[in-house]
Coordinates of N, CA and C and ligand atoms in Angstrom, one line a residue:
M457 N 0.9 -1.2 0.0 CA 0.0 0.0 0.0 C 0.9 1.2 0.0
H458 N 0.5 2.2 -0.8 CA 1.3 3.4 -0.8 C 1.0 4.2 0.4
S459 N 2.1 4.8 1.0 CA 1.9 5.6 2.2 C 2.8 6.8 2.0
S460 N 2.3 8.0 2.4 CA 3.1 9.2 2.3 C 4.0 9.4 3.5
L461 N 3.7 8.6 4.5 CA 4.6 8.7 5.7 C 5.7 7.7 5.6
P462 N 6.9 8.1 6.1 CA 8.0 7.2 6.1 C 7.8 6.2 7.3
Y463 N 8.7 5.2 7.3 CA 8.7 4.2 8.4 C 9.2 5.0 9.7
I464 N 8.4 4.9 10.7 CA 8.7 5.7 11.9 C 9.0 4.8 13.1
V465 N 10.2 5.0 13.7 CA 10.6 4.3 14.9 C 10.5 5.3 16.1
G466 N 9.7 5.1 17.0 CA 9.6 5.9 18.2 C 10.7 5.5 19.1
L467 N 11.5 6.5 19.6 CA 12.6 6.2 20.5 C 12.3 6.9 21.8
T468 N 12.4 6.1 22.9 CA 12.1 6.7 24.2 C 13.0 6.0 25.3
G469 N 12.8 6.5 26.5 CA 13.6 6.0 27.6 C 13.5 7.0 28.7
G470 N 13.8 6.5 29.9 CA 13.7 7.4 31.1 C 14.8 8.5 31.0
I471 N 14.7 9.5 31.9 CA 15.7 10.5 32.0 C 17.1 9.9 32.2
G472 N 18.0 10.4 31.4 CA 19.4 9.9 31.6 C 19.7 8.5 31.1
S473 N 18.7 7.9 30.4 CA 18.9 6.5 29.9 C 19.9 6.5 28.7
G474 N 19.9 7.6 28.0 CA 20.8 7.7 26.9 C 20.1 7.9 25.5
K475 N 18.9 8.5 25.6 CA 18.1 8.8 24.4 C 18.9 9.7 23.4
S476 N 19.5 10.8 24.0 CA 20.2 11.7 23.1 C 21.4 11.0 22.5
A477 N 22.1 10.3 23.3 CA 23.3 9.6 22.8 C 22.9 8.6 21.7
A478 N 21.8 7.8 21.9 CA 21.4 6.9 20.9 C 20.9 7.6 19.6
T479 N 20.1 8.7 19.8 CA 19.6 9.4 18.7 C 20.7 10.0 17.8
A480 N 21.7 10.5 18.5 CA 22.8 11.1 17.7 C 23.5 10.1 16.8
R481 N 23.6 8.8 17.4 CA 24.2 7.8 16.6 C 23.3 7.3 15.4
F482 N 22.0 7.2 15.6 CA 21.1 6.9 14.5 C 21.2 8.0 13.4
A483 N 21.3 9.3 13.9 CA 21.4 10.4 12.9 C 22.7 10.3 12.1
A484 N 23.8 9.9 12.8 CA 25.1 9.8 12.1 C 25.1 8.7 11.1
L485 N 24.2 7.7 11.3 CA 24.1 6.6 10.3 C 23.1 7.0 9.1
G486 N 22.4 8.2 9.2 CA 21.6 8.6 8.1 C 20.1 8.6 8.4
A487 N 19.7 8.2 9.6 CA 18.3 8.3 9.9 C 17.8 9.8 10.0
S488 N 16.6 10.1 9.7 CA 16.0 11.4 9.9 C 15.6 11.4 11.4
V489 N 15.9 12.5 12.1 CA 15.5 12.6 13.5 C 14.4 13.7 13.7
V490 N 13.3 13.3 14.3 CA 12.3 14.3 14.7 C 12.3 14.2 16.3
D491 N 12.6 15.3 16.9 CA 12.8 15.3 18.4 C 11.8 16.2 19.1
T492 N 10.9 15.7 19.8 CA 9.8 16.5 20.4 C 10.4 17.5 21.4
D493 N 11.5 17.2 22.1 CA 12.1 18.1 23.0 C 12.7 19.3 22.3
L494 N 13.3 19.1 21.1 CA 13.8 20.2 20.3 C 12.7 21.1 19.8
I495 N 11.6 20.4 19.4 CA 10.4 21.2 18.9 C 9.9 22.0 20.0
A496 N 9.7 21.5 21.2 CA 9.2 22.3 22.3 C 10.1 23.4 22.6
H497 N 11.4 23.2 22.5 CA 12.3 24.3 22.8 C 12.2 25.4 21.7
A498 N 12.1 25.0 20.5 CA 12.0 26.0 19.4 C 10.7 26.8 19.5
L499 N 9.6 26.1 19.9 CA 8.3 26.8 20.1 C 8.3 27.9 21.1
T500 N 9.2 27.7 22.1 CA 9.3 28.6 23.3 C 10.6 29.5 23.3
A501 N 11.3 29.4 22.2 CA 12.5 30.3 22.0 C 12.0 31.7 21.5
P502 N 13.0 32.6 21.5 CA 12.6 34.0 21.0 C 11.9 33.9 19.6
G503 N 10.8 34.5 19.5 CA 10.1 34.4 18.2 C 9.4 33.1 17.9
G504 N 9.4 32.2 18.9 CA 8.8 30.9 18.7 C 7.3 31.0 18.6
A505 N 6.7 30.0 17.9 CA 5.3 30.0 17.5 C 4.3 30.0 18.7
A506 N 4.8 29.5 19.9 CA 3.9 29.5 21.1 C 4.0 30.7 22.0
I507 N 4.9 31.6 21.7 CA 5.2 32.7 22.6 C 3.9 33.6 22.7
D508 N 3.2 34.0 21.6 CA 2.1 34.8 21.7 C 1.0 34.2 22.6
A509 N 0.7 32.9 22.4 CA -0.3 32.3 23.1 C 0.1 32.2 24.6
I510 N 1.3 32.0 24.9 CA 1.8 32.0 26.3 C 1.6 33.3 27.0
R511 N 2.0 34.4 26.2 CA 1.8 35.8 26.7 C 0.3 36.1 27.0
R512 N -0.5 35.7 26.1 CA -2.0 35.9 26.3 C -2.5 35.1 27.5
A513 N -2.0 33.9 27.7 CA -2.5 33.0 28.8 C -2.0 33.5 30.1
F514 N -0.7 33.8 30.2 CA -0.1 34.0 31.5 C 0.4 35.4 31.8
G515 N 0.4 36.3 30.7 CA 0.9 37.6 30.9 C 2.3 37.8 30.5
A516 N 2.7 39.0 30.4 CA 4.1 39.3 29.9 C 5.2 38.9 30.9
G517 N 4.8 38.7 32.1 CA 5.7 38.3 33.2 C 6.4 37.0 32.9
M518 N 5.7 36.1 32.1 CA 6.3 34.8 31.7 C 7.2 34.9 30.5
I519 N 7.4 36.0 29.9 CA 8.3 36.2 28.8 C 9.5 36.9 29.2
A520 N 10.7 36.3 28.9 CA 12.0 36.9 29.3 C 12.3 38.1 28.3
A521 N 13.3 38.8 28.7 CA 13.6 40.0 27.9 C 14.0 39.7 26.5
D522 N 14.5 38.5 26.3 CA 14.9 38.2 24.9 C 13.8 37.6 24.1
G523 N 12.6 37.6 24.7 CA 11.4 37.1 23.9 C 11.1 35.6 24.0
S524 N 11.9 34.9 24.8 CA 11.7 33.5 25.0 C 10.8 33.3 26.2
L525 N 10.3 32.0 26.4 CA 9.6 31.7 27.6 C 10.5 31.8 28.8
D526 N 10.1 32.5 29.8 CA 11.0 32.6 31.1 C 10.7 31.3 31.8
R527 N 11.7 30.3 31.7 CA 11.5 29.0 32.2 C 11.4 29.0 33.7
A528 N 12.3 29.8 34.3 CA 12.3 29.8 35.8 C 11.0 30.4 36.3
A529 N 10.5 31.5 35.7 CA 9.2 32.1 36.2 C 8.1 31.1 36.0
M530 N 8.1 30.4 34.8 CA 7.0 29.4 34.5 C 7.1 28.2 35.5
R531 N 8.3 27.8 35.8 CA 8.4 26.7 36.8 C 7.8 27.1 38.1
A532 N 8.1 28.3 38.6 CA 7.6 28.8 39.9 C 6.1 28.9 39.8
L533 N 5.6 29.4 38.7 CA 4.1 29.5 38.6 C 3.5 28.1 38.6
A534 N 4.1 27.2 37.9 CA 3.5 25.8 37.8 C 3.6 25.1 39.1
F535 N 4.6 25.4 39.8 CA 4.8 24.8 41.2 C 3.7 25.3 42.1
A536 N 3.4 26.6 42.0 CA 2.4 27.1 42.9 C 1.0 26.8 42.4
H537 N 0.8 26.7 41.1 CA -0.6 26.5 40.5 C -0.5 25.4 39.5
P538 N -0.8 24.1 39.9 CA -0.8 23.0 39.0 C -1.6 23.2 37.7
D539 N -2.7 24.0 37.8 CA -3.5 24.3 36.6 C -2.7 25.0 35.6
A540 N -1.7 25.9 36.0 CA -0.9 26.6 35.0 C -0.1 25.6 34.2
R541 N 0.4 24.6 34.8 CA 1.2 23.6 34.0 C 0.3 22.9 33.0
R542 N -1.0 22.6 33.4 CA -1.9 22.0 32.4 C -2.2 23.0 31.3
E543 N -2.4 24.2 31.7 CA -2.7 25.2 30.6 C -1.6 25.4 29.6
L544 N -0.3 25.4 30.2 CA 0.8 25.5 29.3 C 0.9 24.3 28.4
E545 N 0.6 23.1 28.9 CA 0.6 21.9 28.1 C -0.5 21.9 27.1
A546 N -1.6 22.5 27.4 CA -2.7 22.6 26.5 C -2.3 23.5 25.3
I547 N -1.5 24.4 25.5 CA -1.0 25.3 24.4 C 0.1 24.5 23.6
L548 N 1.0 23.9 24.3 CA 2.2 23.3 23.6 C 2.0 22.0 23.0
H549 N 1.2 21.1 23.7 CA 1.1 19.7 23.1 C 0.6 19.6 21.7
P550 N -0.6 20.3 21.5 CA -1.1 20.3 20.1 C -0.1 20.8 19.0
M551 N 0.7 21.9 19.4 CA 1.7 22.4 18.5 C 2.8 21.4 18.3
I552 N 3.2 20.8 19.3 CA 4.3 19.8 19.2 C 3.8 18.6 18.4
R553 N 2.6 18.2 18.6 CA 2.0 17.1 17.8 C 2.0 17.4 16.3
D554 N 1.5 18.6 16.0 CA 1.4 19.1 14.6 C 2.8 19.2 13.9
E555 N 3.7 19.9 14.7 CA 5.0 20.1 14.1 C 5.8 18.8 13.9
S556 N 5.7 17.9 14.9 CA 6.4 16.6 14.7 C 5.8 15.8 13.6
A557 N 4.5 15.9 13.4 CA 3.9 15.2 12.2 C 4.3 15.8 10.9
R558 N 4.4 17.1 10.9 CA 4.9 17.8 9.7 C 6.3 17.3 9.4
Q559 N 7.2 17.3 10.4 CA 8.6 17.0 10.2 C 8.7 15.5 9.7
C560 N 7.8 14.6 10.3 CA 7.9 13.2 9.8 C 7.5 13.1 8.3
R561 N 6.5 13.9 7.9 CA 6.1 13.8 6.5 C 7.1 14.3 5.6
Q562 N 7.9 15.3 6.1 CA 8.9 15.9 5.2 C 10.3 15.3 5.3
A563 N 10.4 14.3 6.1 CA 11.7 13.7 6.4 C 12.2 13.1 5.1
S564 N 13.5 13.2 4.8 CA 14.1 12.7 3.6 C 14.9 11.4 3.8
G565 N 15.2 11.1 5.0 CA 16.0 9.9 5.2 C 15.2 8.6 5.0
P566 N 15.9 7.5 5.1 CA 15.2 6.2 4.8 C 14.1 5.8 5.8
Y567 N 14.3 6.3 7.0 CA 13.3 6.1 8.1 C 13.4 7.3 9.1
V568 N 12.5 7.4 10.0 CA 12.5 8.5 11.0 C 12.7 7.9 12.4
I569 N 13.6 8.5 13.1 CA 13.7 8.3 14.6 C 12.9 9.4 15.2
L570 N 11.7 9.0 15.8 CA 10.8 10.0 16.4 C 11.1 9.9 17.9
A571 N 12.0 10.9 18.4 CA 12.4 10.8 19.8 C 11.4 11.6 20.7
V572 N 10.8 10.8 21.6 CA 9.7 11.3 22.5 C 10.0 10.8 23.9
P573 N 10.4 11.7 24.8 CA 10.7 11.2 26.2 C 9.5 10.5 26.8
L574 N 8.3 11.0 26.6 CA 7.1 10.4 27.3 C 6.3 9.6 26.3
L575 N 7.0 8.9 25.4 CA 6.2 8.2 24.3 C 5.3 7.1 24.9
V576 N 5.8 6.3 25.9 CA 5.0 5.2 26.4 C 3.8 5.8 27.2
E577 N 3.9 7.0 27.7 CA 2.8 7.6 28.5 C 1.8 8.2 27.5
S578 N 2.1 8.3 26.2 CA 1.2 9.1 25.3 C 0.7 8.2 24.2
G579 N -0.6 8.0 24.2 CA -1.3 7.2 23.1 C -1.1 7.8 21.8
T580 N -1.1 9.1 21.6 CA -0.9 9.7 20.3 C 0.3 9.3 19.6
Y581 N 1.5 9.4 20.4 CA 2.7 9.1 19.7 C 2.9 7.6 19.5
R582 N 2.4 6.8 20.4 CA 2.5 5.3 20.2 C 1.8 4.9 18.9
E583 N 0.6 5.5 18.7 CA -0.1 5.2 17.4 C 0.6 5.5 16.2
R584 N 1.4 6.6 16.2 CA 2.1 7.0 15.0 C 3.3 6.1 14.7
C585 N 3.8 5.3 15.6 CA 5.0 4.6 15.4 C 4.8 3.2 14.8
D586 N 5.7 2.9 13.8 CA 5.7 1.5 13.3 C 6.4 0.6 14.3
R587 N 7.3 1.1 15.1 CA 8.0 0.3 16.0 C 8.5 1.2 17.2
I588 N 8.6 0.6 18.3 CA 9.0 1.3 19.5 C 10.4 0.8 20.0
C589 N 11.3 1.7 20.1 CA 12.7 1.3 20.6 C 12.9 2.0 21.9
V590 N 13.2 1.2 22.9 CA 13.4 1.8 24.3 C 14.9 1.7 24.7
V591 N 15.4 2.8 25.1 CA 16.8 2.9 25.6 C 16.7 2.6 27.1
D592 N 17.4 1.6 27.6 CA 17.2 1.1 28.9 C 18.6 1.0 29.7
C593 N 18.5 1.3 31.0 CA 19.7 1.0 31.8 C 19.2 1.0 33.3
P594 N 20.0 0.4 34.2 CA 19.5 0.3 35.6 C 19.3 1.7 36.1
E595 N 18.3 1.8 37.1 CA 18.0 3.1 37.6 C 19.2 3.8 38.3
A596 N 20.0 3.1 38.9 CA 21.2 3.7 39.6 C 22.1 4.3 38.6
V597 N 22.1 3.7 37.4 CA 23.0 4.3 36.3 C 22.3 5.6 35.8
Q598 N 21.0 5.6 35.6 CA 20.3 6.8 35.2 C 20.7 7.9 36.2
V599 N 20.5 7.7 37.5 CA 20.8 8.7 38.5 C 22.2 9.2 38.4
A600 N 23.1 8.3 38.3 CA 24.6 8.7 38.2 C 24.8 9.6 37.0
R601 N 24.2 9.2 35.9 CA 24.5 10.0 34.6 C 23.9 11.3 34.7
V602 N 22.7 11.4 35.2 CA 22.0 12.8 35.3 C 22.7 13.6 36.3
R603 N 23.2 13.0 37.4 CA 24.0 13.8 38.4 C 25.2 14.4 37.7
A604 N 25.9 13.6 36.9 CA 27.1 14.0 36.3 C 26.8 15.1 35.2
R605 N 25.6 14.9 34.5 CA 25.3 15.8 33.4 C 24.8 17.1 33.9
N606 N 23.8 17.1 34.9 CA 23.2 18.4 35.3 C 23.5 18.8 36.7
G607 N 24.2 18.0 37.5 CA 24.4 18.3 38.9 C 23.2 18.3 39.8
L608 N 22.1 17.7 39.3 CA 20.9 17.6 40.2 C 21.1 16.7 41.4
A609 N 20.3 17.0 42.4 CA 20.4 16.1 43.6 C 19.7 14.8 43.3
E610 N 20.1 13.7 44.0 CA 19.5 12.4 43.7 C 18.0 12.5 43.9
E611 N 17.5 13.2 45.0 CA 16.1 13.2 45.2 C 15.3 13.9 44.1
Q612 N 15.9 14.9 43.5 CA 15.2 15.6 42.4 C 15.1 14.6 41.2
I613 N 16.2 13.9 41.0 CA 16.2 12.9 39.8 C 15.2 11.8 40.1
R614 N 15.2 11.3 41.3 CA 14.2 10.3 41.7 C 12.8 10.8 41.5
A615 N 12.5 12.0 41.8 CA 11.2 12.6 41.7 C 10.8 12.7 40.2
I616 N 11.7 13.0 39.4 CA 11.4 13.1 37.9 C 11.1 11.7 37.4
M617 N 12.0 10.7 37.9 CA 11.8 9.3 37.5 C 10.4 8.8 37.9
A618 N 10.0 9.2 39.1 CA 8.7 8.7 39.7 C 7.5 9.2 38.9
A619 N 7.7 10.4 38.2 CA 6.6 10.9 37.4 C 6.6 10.4 36.0
Q620 N 7.6 9.6 35.7 CA 7.6 9.0 34.3 C 7.1 7.5 34.4
A621 N 6.9 6.9 33.3 CA 6.5 5.5 33.3 C 7.7 4.7 34.0
S622 N 7.3 3.6 34.5 CA 8.4 2.8 35.2 C 9.2 2.1 34.1
R623 N 10.4 1.6 34.6 CA 11.2 0.9 33.7 C 10.5 -0.3 33.1
A624 N 9.7 -1.0 33.9 CA 9.0 -2.2 33.5 C 7.9 -1.8 32.5
Q625 N 7.2 -0.7 32.7 CA 6.2 -0.3 31.7 C 6.8 0.0 30.4
R626 N 8.0 0.7 30.4 CA 8.6 1.0 29.1 C 9.0 -0.3 28.4
L627 N 9.6 -1.2 29.2 CA 10.1 -2.4 28.5 C 9.0 -3.2 27.9
A628 N 7.8 -3.2 28.6 CA 6.6 -3.9 28.1 C 6.1 -3.3 26.8
A629 N 6.4 -2.0 26.6 CA 5.9 -1.4 25.3 C 6.9 -1.5 24.2
A630 N 8.1 -2.0 24.5 CA 9.2 -2.0 23.5 C 9.1 -3.1 22.5
D631 N 9.4 -2.8 21.2 CA 9.6 -3.8 20.2 C 11.1 -4.1 20.2
D632 N 11.9 -3.1 20.5 CA 13.4 -3.2 20.5 C 13.9 -2.5 21.8
V633 N 14.9 -3.1 22.4 CA 15.5 -2.5 23.6 C 17.0 -2.3 23.3
I634 N 17.5 -1.1 23.6 CA 18.9 -0.8 23.6 C 19.4 -0.9 25.0
D635 N 20.2 -1.8 25.3 CA 20.8 -1.9 26.7 C 21.9 -1.0 26.8
N636 N 21.7 0.2 27.5 CA 22.7 1.2 27.7 C 23.3 1.2 29.1
G637 N 23.4 0.0 29.6 CA 24.1 -0.1 30.9 C 25.6 -0.2 30.8
G638 N 26.0 -0.3 29.6 CA 27.5 -0.5 29.4 C 28.1 0.8 28.8
S639 N 29.1 0.5 27.9 CA 29.9 1.7 27.4 C 29.2 2.3 26.2
L640 N 29.7 3.4 25.8 CA 29.2 4.1 24.6 C 29.5 3.3 23.3
A641 N 30.6 2.5 23.3 CA 30.9 1.6 22.2 C 29.8 0.5 22.1
E642 N 29.4 0.0 23.2 CA 28.4 -1.0 23.2 C 27.0 -0.5 22.7
L643 N 26.8 0.8 23.1 CA 25.5 1.5 22.6 C 25.6 1.6 21.1
E644 N 26.7 2.0 20.6 CA 26.9 2.2 19.2 C 26.7 0.9 18.4
A645 N 27.3 -0.2 18.9 CA 27.1 -1.4 18.2 C 25.7 -1.9 18.1
Q646 N 24.9 -1.6 19.2 CA 23.5 -2.0 19.1 C 22.7 -1.1 18.2
V647 N 23.1 0.2 18.1 CA 22.4 1.1 17.2 C 22.7 0.7 15.8
E648 N 23.9 0.3 15.5 CA 24.3 -0.2 14.1 C 23.4 -1.3 13.7
R649 N 23.2 -2.3 14.6 CA 22.4 -3.5 14.3 C 21.0 -3.1 14.0
L650 N 20.4 -2.2 14.9 CA 19.0 -1.8 14.7 C 18.9 -1.0 13.5
H651 N 19.8 -0.1 13.2 CA 19.8 0.7 12.0 C 19.6 -0.2 10.7
A652 N 20.4 -1.3 10.7 CA 20.3 -2.2 9.6 C 18.9 -2.8 9.5
S653 N 18.3 -3.2 10.7 CA 17.0 -3.8 10.6 C 15.9 -2.8 10.3
Y654 N 16.1 -1.5 10.7 CA 15.1 -0.5 10.3 C 15.2 -0.1 8.8
L655 N 16.4 -0.2 8.3 CA 16.5 0.1 6.8 C 15.8 -1.0 6.1
A656 N 15.9 -2.3 6.5 CA 15.3 -3.4 5.8 C 13.8 -3.3 6.0
A657 N 13.3 -2.9 7.2 CA 11.8 -2.8 7.4 C 11.3 -1.6 6.6
A658 N 12.0 -0.5 6.6 CA 11.5 0.6 5.8 C 11.5 0.3 4.3
D659 N 12.4 -0.4 3.9 CA 12.5 -0.8 2.5 C 11.3 -1.7 2.1
G660 N 10.9 -2.5 3.1 CA 9.8 -3.4 2.9 C 8.4 -2.7 2.8
I661 N 8.3 -1.5 3.4 CA 7.0 -0.8 3.2 C 7.1 0.3 2.1
G662 N 8.3 0.4 1.5 CA 8.5 1.4 0.4 C 7.6 1.0 -0.8
D663 N 7.5 2.0 -1.8 CA 6.7 1.7 -2.9 C 7.5 0.7 -3.8
Ligands
ADP1141 P1 18.7 11.2 27.9 O1 18.7 11.9 26.6 O2 17.9 9.9 27.9 O3 18.3 12.0 29.1 P2 21.6 11.3 27.5 O4 21.8 10.6 26.2 O5 21.7 12.7 27.6 O6 20.2 10.7 28.2 O7 22.6 10.5 28.5 C1 22.7 11.0 29.9 C2 24.2 11.3 30.2 O8 24.9 10.1 30.2 C3 24.9 12.2 29.1 O9 25.8 13.0 29.7 C4 25.6 11.1 28.2 O10 26.7 11.7 27.6 C5 25.9 10.1 29.2 N1 25.9 8.7 28.6 C6 24.9 8.2 27.9 N2 25.2 6.9 27.6 C7 26.4 6.6 28.1 C8 27.2 5.4 28.2 N3 26.9 4.3 27.6 N4 28.3 5.5 28.9 C9 28.7 6.6 29.5 N5 28.0 7.8 29.5 C10 26.8 7.8 28.8

């Protein structure tokens, strides 16, 4: 059957599991990457498409001098008023869904890596994927890597992890698992094997 959409591999994993590291290696091999984190960032950067709606909803106090979303002010507001977080998500999520769908349609690579941190938690993104690839590592390794990357306290990292799907839930949703408990060379070898299988699968659905 002819399809205007490319073969889409949803890539996800908990915080610090190695999604960015894996995505970068898929990209280096030639996969097209659509990253919802990057899209969210662009929408809220100076001149971003969500800025006007955010200003209307929350006032100019949430917009920094450079015209971007004032993340610290927004975090404080969302902490004090959980409704504000939901309202921000109601602005951003449909825009992220539309823009990621547009980028998938326009992708020129043999297949798309659709990187979505909360893919397992979101029916919308799961439905879009031909296959789901989960980057996995022990929780203690996640904590150690995020501490080294961001300098966050262990409790903060554990709180973020508790708000995400559990490791078991993600593994249950996975068609493929990248075991990133080892070295970056081991990660790379697994990405190379999966890349070959995604090329073959994408070729199979091509015209
Ligand atoms: P995520 O995107 O899932 O939050 P990252 O890809 O940013 O995770 O990885 C978290 C941190 O751990 C980064 O600083 C990254 O460079 C590092 N990292 C990822 N995989 C490995 C690995 N196999 N060995 C060592 N460090 C790693």
